[in-house]
Short mmCIF file of C-alpha atoms in Angstrom, two decimals:
data_model
loop_
_atom_site.label_atom_id
_atom_site.label_comp_id
_atom_site.label_asym_id
_atom_site.label_seq_id
_atom_site.Cartn_x
_atom_site.Cartn_y
_atom_site.Cartn_z
CA MET G 10 16.05 23.84 -33.79
CA ASN G 11 18.38 21.00 -33.22
CA ILE G 12 18.50 18.24 -30.64
CA THR G 13 21.45 15.79 -30.09
CA LYS G 14 22.17 13.09 -27.47
CA LYS G 15 25.41 12.13 -26.15
CA GLU G 16 25.91 9.13 -24.16
CA ILE G 17 28.19 9.21 -21.10
CA ASP G 18 27.62 5.58 -20.33
CA SER G 19 25.07 2.98 -20.55
CA LEU G 20 23.05 4.76 -17.70
CA ASN G 21 23.67 8.35 -18.31
CA ALA G 22 23.24 10.80 -21.26
CA VAL G 23 23.25 14.48 -22.05
CA VAL G 24 20.76 15.90 -24.46
CA THR G 25 21.40 19.31 -26.06
CA VAL G 26 18.58 21.41 -27.35
CA GLU G 27 19.50 24.31 -29.52
CA ILE G 28 16.81 27.00 -30.23
CA SER G 29 17.33 29.68 -32.70
CA LYS G 30 15.54 33.11 -33.10
CA GLU G 31 13.42 31.66 -36.11
CA ASP G 32 11.85 28.99 -33.64
CA TYR G 33 10.48 31.46 -31.16
CA SER G 34 10.20 35.12 -32.69
CA ALA G 35 6.92 34.77 -34.32
CA LYS G 36 5.51 33.44 -31.03
CA VAL G 37 6.95 36.04 -28.73
CA HIS G 38 5.82 38.85 -31.43
CA LYS G 39 2.15 37.57 -31.24
CA VAL G 40 2.06 37.61 -27.29
CA LEU G 41 3.59 41.09 -27.16
CA ASP G 42 1.20 42.29 -29.94
CA ASN G 43 -1.63 41.09 -27.83
CA TYR G 44 -0.29 42.73 -24.87
CA ARG G 45 0.11 45.95 -26.64
CA LYS G 46 -3.49 45.85 -27.89
CA ASN G 47 -4.78 45.34 -24.23
CA ALA G 48 -2.37 47.03 -22.06
CA ASN G 49 -3.71 49.94 -19.95
CA ILE G 50 -0.82 52.53 -19.48
CA PRO G 51 -1.38 56.04 -18.23
CA GLY G 52 -0.68 58.56 -21.11
CA PHE G 53 -1.67 56.15 -23.95
CA ARG G 54 -4.96 55.13 -25.37
CA LYS G 55 -5.97 51.58 -25.15
CA GLY G 56 -4.21 49.74 -28.22
CA HIS G 57 -1.91 52.55 -29.00
CA VAL G 58 1.05 51.68 -26.48
CA PRO G 59 4.52 51.84 -28.52
CA MET G 60 5.75 48.32 -29.03
CA GLY G 61 9.17 49.44 -27.72
CA MET G 62 7.62 50.13 -24.37
CA VAL G 63 5.83 46.90 -24.24
CA LYS G 64 9.05 45.08 -25.24
CA LYS G 65 11.01 46.90 -22.62
CA GLN G 66 8.36 46.06 -19.84
CA TYR G 67 7.42 42.42 -20.92
CA GLY G 68 9.90 41.29 -23.46
CA THR G 69 12.24 39.13 -21.31
CA ALA G 70 9.62 37.42 -19.37
CA VAL G 71 7.46 36.55 -22.66
CA LEU G 72 10.85 35.36 -24.28
CA VAL G 73 11.57 33.02 -21.41
CA GLU G 74 8.08 31.64 -21.26
CA GLU G 75 7.90 30.94 -25.01
CA VAL G 76 11.26 29.49 -25.34
CA ASN G 77 10.68 27.30 -22.27
CA LYS G 78 7.33 26.07 -23.86
CA ILE G 79 9.22 25.07 -26.91
CA LEU G 80 12.01 23.52 -25.10
CA GLN G 81 9.61 21.29 -23.06
CA ASP G 82 7.50 20.25 -26.09
CA SER G 83 10.61 19.31 -28.22
CA LEU G 84 12.39 17.67 -25.40
CA HIS G 85 9.25 15.38 -24.74
CA LYS G 86 8.78 14.68 -28.49
CA PHE G 87 12.46 13.77 -28.68
CA LEU G 88 12.35 11.37 -25.74
CA THR G 89 9.26 9.64 -27.09
CA GLU G 90 10.47 9.33 -30.73
CA GLU G 91 13.85 8.03 -29.59
CA LYS G 92 12.13 5.53 -27.26
CA LEU G 93 14.30 6.61 -24.36
CA ASP G 94 13.51 4.82 -21.20
CA VAL G 95 14.53 7.51 -18.50
CA LEU G 96 14.37 7.42 -14.78
CA GLY G 97 12.89 10.52 -13.05
CA ASN G 98 12.93 13.70 -15.24
CA PRO G 99 15.68 15.49 -17.45
CA LEU G 100 17.75 17.67 -15.08
CA PRO G 101 18.84 21.04 -16.54
CA LYS G 102 22.59 21.13 -16.78
CA ASN G 103 23.56 24.68 -17.89
CA GLU G 104 20.36 26.65 -16.66
CA ALA G 105 22.47 29.33 -14.76
CA GLU G 106 24.62 30.06 -18.00
CA ILE G 107 21.77 30.95 -20.24
CA ASP G 108 22.12 34.65 -21.69
CA TRP G 109 18.50 35.75 -22.40
CA ALA G 110 19.89 38.81 -24.31
CA SER G 111 21.27 36.77 -27.22
CA ASP G 112 19.35 35.51 -30.13
CA ASP G 113 20.13 31.82 -29.99
CA PHE G 114 20.19 29.35 -27.17
CA SER G 115 21.54 26.06 -26.20
CA PHE G 116 20.17 24.04 -23.35
CA GLN G 117 21.57 20.90 -21.83
CA PHE G 118 19.90 18.12 -19.85
CA ASP G 119 21.22 15.26 -18.07
CA LEU G 120 19.38 11.98 -18.34
CA GLY G 121 19.39 8.95 -16.11
CA LEU G 122 18.58 5.95 -18.22
CA ALA G 123 16.78 2.69 -17.16
CA PRO G 124 19.17 -0.21 -17.20
CA GLU G 125 19.04 -3.41 -19.32
CA PHE G 126 18.47 -6.64 -17.61
CA LYS G 127 16.57 -9.93 -17.60
CA VAL G 128 14.11 -11.25 -14.95
CA ASP G 129 14.30 -14.94 -14.13
CA VAL G 130 11.30 -15.81 -11.80
CA THR G 131 12.76 -19.42 -11.40
CA LYS G 132 16.15 -18.62 -9.97
CA LYS G 133 15.16 -19.30 -6.39
CA THR G 134 12.65 -21.83 -4.93
CA ILE G 135 10.01 -20.22 -2.94
CA THR G 136 7.85 -21.74 -0.36
CA ASN G 137 4.11 -21.74 -1.26
CA TYR G 138 2.13 -22.41 2.06
CA LYS G 139 -1.00 -24.11 1.82
CA VAL G 140 -2.69 -23.51 5.33
CA ILE G 141 -5.26 -26.03 6.57
CA ALA G 142 -7.79 -25.77 9.26
CA ASP G 143 -6.81 -28.73 11.37
CA ASP G 144 -9.07 -30.65 14.00
CA ALA G 145 -7.45 -28.54 16.84
CA PHE G 146 -8.39 -25.34 14.99
CA LEU G 147 -11.80 -26.52 14.29
CA ASP G 148 -12.31 -27.80 17.86
CA ASN G 149 -11.25 -24.36 19.31
CA GLN G 150 -13.37 -22.44 16.86
CA VAL G 151 -16.49 -24.60 18.08
CA LYS G 152 -15.66 -23.86 21.53
CA THR G 153 -15.51 -20.11 20.88
CA ILE G 154 -18.71 -20.16 19.16
CA ARG G 155 -20.44 -22.02 22.11
CA LYS G 156 -18.84 -19.68 24.62
CA GLN G 157 -20.00 -16.60 22.50
CA TYR G 158 -23.45 -17.92 22.27
CA GLY G 159 -23.56 -19.27 25.86
CA LYS G 160 -24.91 -17.59 29.21
CA LEU G 161 -22.89 -15.77 31.68
CA ILE G 162 -23.62 -16.94 35.31
CA SER G 163 -22.58 -14.55 38.09
CA LYS G 164 -20.18 -15.96 40.75
CA ASP G 165 -18.70 -14.81 43.95
CA THR G 166 -15.22 -16.46 43.83
CA VAL G 167 -12.77 -16.85 40.90
CA ALA G 168 -12.30 -20.54 39.66
CA LYS G 169 -10.44 -21.69 36.53
CA GLY G 170 -12.19 -20.68 33.13
CA ASP G 171 -13.90 -17.56 34.82
CA GLU G 172 -14.21 -14.07 33.30
CA ILE G 173 -13.26 -11.38 35.68
CA THR G 174 -14.10 -7.73 35.42
CA GLY G 175 -12.42 -5.27 37.29
CA THR G 176 -10.09 -2.08 37.37
CA PHE G 177 -6.34 -1.99 37.05
CA LEU G 178 -4.66 0.72 39.07
CA ASN G 179 -1.25 2.08 39.35
CA ALA G 180 -0.95 5.89 40.25
CA ASP G 181 2.82 6.30 39.37
CA LYS G 182 2.16 5.02 35.72
CA GLY G 183 -1.39 6.62 35.51
CA ILE G 184 -3.26 3.25 35.04
CA ASP G 185 -6.79 3.38 35.70
CA LYS G 186 -8.32 0.96 33.32
CA LYS G 187 -11.51 -1.18 33.61
CA ALA G 188 -11.12 -4.46 31.92
CA THR G 189 -12.90 -7.84 31.37
CA LEU G 190 -10.51 -10.79 30.85
CA GLU G 191 -10.64 -14.72 31.19
CA LEU G 192 -8.48 -16.13 33.71
CA ASP G 193 -6.95 -18.23 30.96
CA ASN G 194 -5.58 -14.81 29.41
CA ILE G 195 -3.22 -14.58 32.38
CA ALA G 196 -0.01 -16.34 31.75
CA GLY G 197 2.08 -15.84 34.87
CA LYS G 198 1.58 -18.73 37.28
CA THR G 199 2.04 -16.44 40.37
CA GLN G 200 -0.51 -14.18 39.13
CA VAL G 201 -2.97 -16.83 38.25
CA LYS G 202 -2.48 -18.26 42.01
CA ALA G 203 -3.18 -14.84 43.25
CA LEU G 204 -6.47 -14.58 41.56
CA LEU G 205 -7.80 -18.06 42.16
CA GLY G 206 -10.14 -17.93 45.25
CA ALA G 207 -10.54 -14.19 45.07
CA LYS G 208 -13.79 -12.60 45.48
CA VAL G 209 -15.85 -9.69 44.39
CA GLY G 210 -14.53 -6.47 46.04
CA ASP G 211 -11.12 -7.92 46.66
CA GLU G 212 -7.98 -6.00 45.59
CA VAL G 213 -5.25 -8.08 44.29
CA ILE G 214 -1.70 -7.09 43.66
CA LEU G 215 -0.30 -8.37 40.51
CA LYS G 216 3.14 -7.97 38.86
CA THR G 217 2.89 -6.81 35.19
CA LYS G 218 6.12 -8.67 34.15
CA GLY G 219 4.88 -11.96 32.55
CA LEU G 220 1.25 -11.32 33.44
CA PHE G 221 0.22 -11.88 29.85
CA ALA G 222 1.93 -13.86 27.11
CA ASP G 223 2.07 -11.33 24.66
CA ASP G 224 3.25 -7.72 26.02
CA HIS G 225 0.73 -6.13 23.55
CA ASP G 226 -1.86 -7.23 26.09
CA ASN G 227 -0.56 -4.71 28.52
CA GLN G 228 -1.78 -2.08 26.21
CA LYS G 229 -5.11 -3.71 25.72
CA TYR G 230 -5.92 -4.28 29.28
CA LEU G 231 -3.98 -1.69 31.35
CA GLY G 232 -4.48 1.13 28.92
CA VAL G 233 -0.61 1.89 28.67
CA SER G 234 0.81 3.17 25.44
CA GLN G 235 2.36 0.82 22.96
CA ASP G 236 6.00 1.77 23.97
CA GLU G 237 5.23 1.16 27.65
CA ALA G 238 3.48 -1.99 27.06
CA HIS G 239 6.84 -3.83 26.16
CA GLY G 240 8.77 -4.96 29.11
CA LEU G 241 6.45 -3.18 31.60
CA ASP G 242 7.62 -4.22 34.90
CA VAL G 243 5.47 -2.73 38.06
CA GLU G 244 2.79 -3.80 40.41
CA VAL G 245 -0.83 -3.03 39.59
CA THR G 246 -3.91 -3.38 41.85
CA PHE G 247 -6.68 -5.35 40.32
CA LYS G 248 -10.10 -4.34 42.14
CA ILE G 249 -12.37 -7.14 41.17
CA GLU G 250 -15.87 -5.81 40.47
CA GLU G 251 -17.57 -9.02 38.71
CA ILE G 252 -17.13 -12.60 38.41
CA ASN G 253 -18.86 -14.72 35.83
CA THR G 254 -18.77 -18.10 34.38
CA ARG G 255 -19.90 -18.90 30.84
CA GLU G 256 -22.31 -21.72 30.35
CA MET G 257 -21.61 -23.21 26.79
CA GLY G 258 -24.41 -22.76 24.26
CA GLU G 259 -25.81 -25.89 22.85
CA LEU G 260 -25.09 -27.00 19.31
CA ASN G 261 -28.68 -27.14 18.10
CA GLN G 262 -30.61 -26.18 14.90
CA GLU G 263 -31.52 -22.94 16.47
CA LEU G 264 -27.74 -22.00 16.80
CA PHE G 265 -26.78 -23.38 13.32
CA ASP G 266 -29.74 -21.24 11.71
CA LYS G 267 -28.56 -18.14 13.60
CA LEU G 268 -25.16 -18.62 12.28
CA PHE G 269 -25.37 -19.50 8.69
CA GLY G 270 -29.01 -19.12 7.83
CA GLU G 271 -31.92 -21.54 7.84
CA GLY G 272 -31.17 -25.10 6.92
CA VAL G 273 -27.54 -24.48 5.72
CA VAL G 274 -25.94 -26.46 8.52
CA SER G 275 -27.78 -29.26 10.57
CA SER G 276 -25.05 -31.03 12.43
CA GLU G 277 -21.66 -30.42 14.23
CA LYS G 278 -20.00 -32.29 11.40
CA GLU G 279 -21.37 -29.84 8.99
CA LEU G 280 -20.70 -27.00 11.27
CA LYS G 281 -16.91 -27.88 11.19
CA GLN G 282 -17.00 -28.46 7.52
CA LYS G 283 -18.41 -24.90 7.09
CA ILE G 284 -15.99 -23.24 9.38
CA LYS G 285 -13.08 -25.23 7.57
CA GLU G 286 -14.23 -23.84 4.23
CA ASP G 287 -14.65 -20.41 5.30
CA ALA G 288 -11.34 -20.37 7.44
CA GLU G 289 -9.25 -21.89 4.64
CA LYS G 290 -10.41 -19.09 2.21
CA GLN G 291 -9.05 -16.61 4.70
CA PHE G 292 -5.95 -18.63 5.08
CA GLU G 293 -5.48 -18.61 1.31
CA GLN G 294 -5.45 -14.88 1.28
CA GLN G 295 -2.77 -14.63 3.85
CA SER G 296 -0.56 -17.28 2.22
CA ASP G 297 -1.11 -15.68 -1.21
CA GLN G 298 0.09 -12.28 0.29
CA LYS G 299 3.11 -14.21 1.83
CA LEU G 300 3.95 -15.82 -1.42
CA LEU G 301 3.79 -12.34 -3.24
CA ASN G 302 5.96 -10.77 -0.58
CA ASP G 303 8.47 -13.56 -0.87
CA VAL G 304 8.60 -13.77 -4.74
CA VAL G 305 9.12 -9.93 -4.62
CA GLU G 306 11.94 -10.15 -2.14
CA SER G 307 13.69 -12.93 -4.10
CA LEU G 308 13.26 -10.93 -7.40
CA ILE G 309 14.92 -7.87 -5.96
CA GLU G 310 17.80 -9.75 -4.27
CA ASN G 311 18.30 -12.16 -7.51
CA THR G 312 17.90 -9.58 -10.38
CA LYS G 313 21.18 -7.84 -10.64
CA PHE G 314 21.50 -4.46 -12.57
CA ASP G 315 23.16 -0.96 -12.00
CA LEU G 316 21.18 2.33 -11.53
CA PRO G 317 22.39 5.92 -12.36
CA ASP G 318 22.93 6.48 -8.66
CA GLN G 319 24.34 10.16 -8.75
CA PHE G 320 21.68 11.14 -11.20
CA LEU G 321 18.82 9.75 -9.09
CA GLN G 322 20.16 11.43 -6.02
CA ARG G 323 20.23 14.69 -7.78
CA TRP G 324 16.76 14.27 -8.99
CA ILE G 325 15.49 13.44 -5.50
CA GLN G 326 17.20 16.38 -4.20
CA VAL G 327 15.52 18.92 -6.44
CA SER G 328 12.17 17.29 -7.43
CA GLY G 329 10.12 17.71 -4.21
CA GLU G 330 8.24 20.72 -2.99
CA LYS G 331 11.26 21.76 -1.28
CA PRO G 332 14.87 21.31 -2.17
CA MET G 333 16.77 18.75 -0.14
CA THR G 334 20.42 18.77 1.00
CA GLU G 335 22.79 16.41 -0.64
CA GLU G 336 22.84 14.41 2.38
CA ALA G 337 19.24 14.19 2.83
CA ALA G 338 18.74 13.20 -0.85
CA LYS G 339 21.43 10.48 -0.49
CA ALA G 340 19.62 9.03 2.58
CA GLU G 341 16.31 9.25 0.83
CA TYR G 342 17.71 7.34 -2.19
CA GLU G 343 19.04 4.58 -0.07
CA ARG G 344 15.56 4.28 1.56
CA SER G 345 13.78 4.21 -1.73
CA GLU G 346 16.30 2.08 -3.92
CA LYS G 347 14.78 -1.13 -3.20
CA GLY G 348 11.32 0.09 -4.23
CA LEU G 349 12.67 1.65 -7.46
CA ARG G 350 14.34 -1.61 -8.26
CA TYR G 351 11.20 -3.60 -7.92
CA GLN G 352 9.15 -1.02 -10.03
CA LEU G 353 11.56 -1.71 -12.85
CA ILE G 354 11.37 -5.24 -12.41
CA GLU G 355 7.71 -5.38 -12.16
CA GLY G 356 7.19 -3.15 -15.15
CA LYS G 357 9.66 -5.38 -17.23
CA LEU G 358 7.39 -8.36 -16.37
CA ARG G 359 4.25 -6.68 -17.01
CA ALA G 360 5.38 -5.43 -20.52
CA GLU G 361 7.12 -8.89 -21.32
CA HIS G 362 4.24 -11.13 -20.42
CA ASN G 363 1.17 -8.88 -21.15
CA LEU G 364 0.10 -8.50 -17.53
CA GLN G 365 -1.52 -5.10 -18.09
CA VAL G 366 -5.23 -4.72 -16.88
CA THR G 367 -7.64 -3.96 -19.86
CA PHE G 368 -10.80 -1.83 -19.52
CA ASP G 369 -12.89 -5.03 -20.30
CA GLU G 370 -11.32 -6.85 -17.32
CA LEU G 371 -11.89 -3.91 -15.11
CA LYS G 372 -15.44 -3.78 -15.98
CA ASP G 373 -15.97 -7.55 -15.61
CA TYR G 374 -14.37 -7.38 -12.25
CA ALA G 375 -16.53 -4.47 -11.20
CA LYS G 376 -19.71 -6.49 -12.41
CA ASN G 377 -18.63 -9.60 -10.28
CA MET G 378 -18.18 -7.38 -7.25
CA ILE G 379 -21.44 -5.92 -7.75
CA LYS G 380 -23.03 -9.38 -8.09
CA ALA G 381 -21.30 -10.62 -4.88
CA GLN G 382 -22.58 -7.76 -2.93
CA MET G 383 -26.16 -8.14 -4.30
CA ALA G 384 -26.17 -11.68 -3.41
CA GLN G 385 -25.48 -10.76 0.37
CA PHE G 386 -28.78 -8.93 0.23
CA GLY G 387 -30.78 -11.73 -1.54
CA GLN G 388 -30.61 -10.39 -5.09
CA THR G 389 -29.18 -13.49 -6.77
CA ASN G 390 -30.12 -12.81 -10.36
CA PRO G 391 -29.59 -9.25 -11.52
CA SER G 392 -29.96 -8.56 -15.20
CA GLU G 393 -26.99 -7.54 -17.40
CA GLU G 394 -28.46 -4.13 -17.99
CA GLU G 395 -28.69 -3.47 -14.20
CA LEU G 396 -25.21 -4.67 -13.83
CA ASP G 397 -23.80 -2.49 -16.63
CA ASN G 398 -25.61 0.57 -15.29
CA ILE G 399 -24.16 0.10 -11.72
CA ALA G 400 -20.62 -0.79 -13.26
CA ALA G 401 -20.72 2.38 -15.37
CA ARG G 402 -21.33 4.54 -12.23
CA ILE G 403 -18.48 2.85 -10.40
CA LEU G 404 -16.06 3.31 -13.31
CA SER G 405 -16.84 6.94 -13.37
CA ASN G 406 -15.30 7.33 -9.93
CA GLU G 407 -11.50 7.97 -10.40
CA GLU G 408 -10.59 6.69 -6.99
CA GLU G 409 -12.77 3.35 -7.40
CA VAL G 410 -11.05 2.86 -10.70
CA LYS G 411 -7.58 3.21 -9.11
CA ARG G 412 -8.36 1.09 -6.38
CA MET G 413 -9.78 -1.78 -8.57
CA SER G 414 -6.95 -1.57 -10.99
CA GLU G 415 -4.47 -1.95 -8.21
CA GLN G 416 -6.30 -5.17 -7.04
CA LEU G 417 -6.40 -6.59 -10.46
CA ASN G 418 -2.88 -5.94 -11.18
CA THR G 419 -1.81 -7.51 -7.86
CA ASN G 420 -4.17 -10.52 -8.79
CA LYS G 421 -2.56 -10.84 -12.31
CA LEU G 422 1.10 -10.77 -10.96
CA LEU G 423 0.15 -13.25 -8.21
CA GLN G 424 -1.41 -15.72 -10.86
CA PHE G 425 1.54 -15.19 -13.08
CA PHE G 426 3.87 -16.07 -10.15
CA LYS G 427 1.75 -19.12 -9.18
CA GLU G 428 2.12 -20.40 -12.82
CA ASN G 429 5.73 -19.61 -13.67
CA ALA G 430 7.80 -19.10 -10.35
CA LYS G 431 9.72 -22.01 -9.02
CA LEU G 432 7.50 -22.84 -5.95
CA LYS G 433 7.51 -25.56 -3.32
CA THR G 434 4.17 -26.27 -1.65
CA LYS G 435 4.23 -26.85 2.02
CA GLU G 436 1.03 -27.90 3.94
CA VAL G 437 0.86 -26.41 7.40
CA ASN G 438 -1.70 -25.47 10.11
CA TYR G 439 -2.64 -21.97 10.89
CA ASP G 440 -0.12 -21.78 14.04
CA THR G 441 2.78 -23.19 12.10
CA PHE G 442 2.21 -20.74 9.14
CA ILE G 443 2.06 -17.77 11.58
CA LYS G 444 5.10 -18.98 13.33
CA GLU G 445 7.23 -19.60 10.10
CA ALA G 446 5.76 -16.65 7.93
CA TYR G 447 5.95 -13.86 10.49
CA GLU G 448 8.23 -14.71 13.38
#
């Protein structure tokens, strides 16, 4: 057997595997002899079927199977030993030309080779948002808590700040949705004016255009589909069934204990500090995700290299469960090219900076996760043996291992970017962060 590689260019190569009769004849004979010993053919005793008959019936199929086994094993070994960084899988080049009646065979495979490139995480400055819970946010959170733990007082007439329960109706659009909303949820001045002073039992005609500040609320309150919610412009009848005003809950020790546990918070100042700490932990998760997304986009944009486009399109065309047309494969490649580029960039970063997750790191991660969960149920000091036993059970679950590995890999990459990328820290409140990051 002989294997050779011919480079077409830096991204494409052809591997030729030559297999002679000496490479496969013994294996084929062994399989056929086993068939002969076990075959049940009318007119012959078991084990006495002529080899010629067995060869005629099974010879070609066995030959193809055994040669393919040798071919796949030798090709895999060659790629490994030559340390070839290939994309996709080798594609047969002359499969249709093989003459299985001959003694020797020559197989050719096209290879798509990974490009050589360098990754520079300092090429572009990325904004790293530090999101703070400002006074306006904290005041609003305290207000929300007081409303949540306050009392509802029934009323007859709608006034500012009231909660209204009723049913939205429009026969043409199939709208028949009971909803509870605050008058403050209504954005349109004309609609607010129509509702002010209305009483239980009244039917108020409202225009949906501009009814809410966000068209998504049409889906929530009117029960229309997501597609219909955008730009909905009809009249609805709102039949008022209940009007309530909410008496604010008192900021007292009973409420503090209910929210955070006995004695953890004992004043409005401490309440705001606790809200601030908890909120900013949540904000940090969102800003970290934004940072990760922005660095990834920057790396894709600023790390230039070519790909074996034609090879990859062919590979996509034939590698799925069902073969694609050439046009469909090209379209799929265009959709997936950006992701493929980032896979190569990330793989290079992980290899060059030792960012792979080890088993010990995975085990420690599992144990810390277990400790955090146990602490929620009052078990604050579990033994190492207990943690090891639970961690072992978790690590025996393939899906859990995959999920934790992905989280750890992301955490490692994020930390690497924080320490090495060119970042500019920008302190903003939450509303500004949402506006700049997502709008």
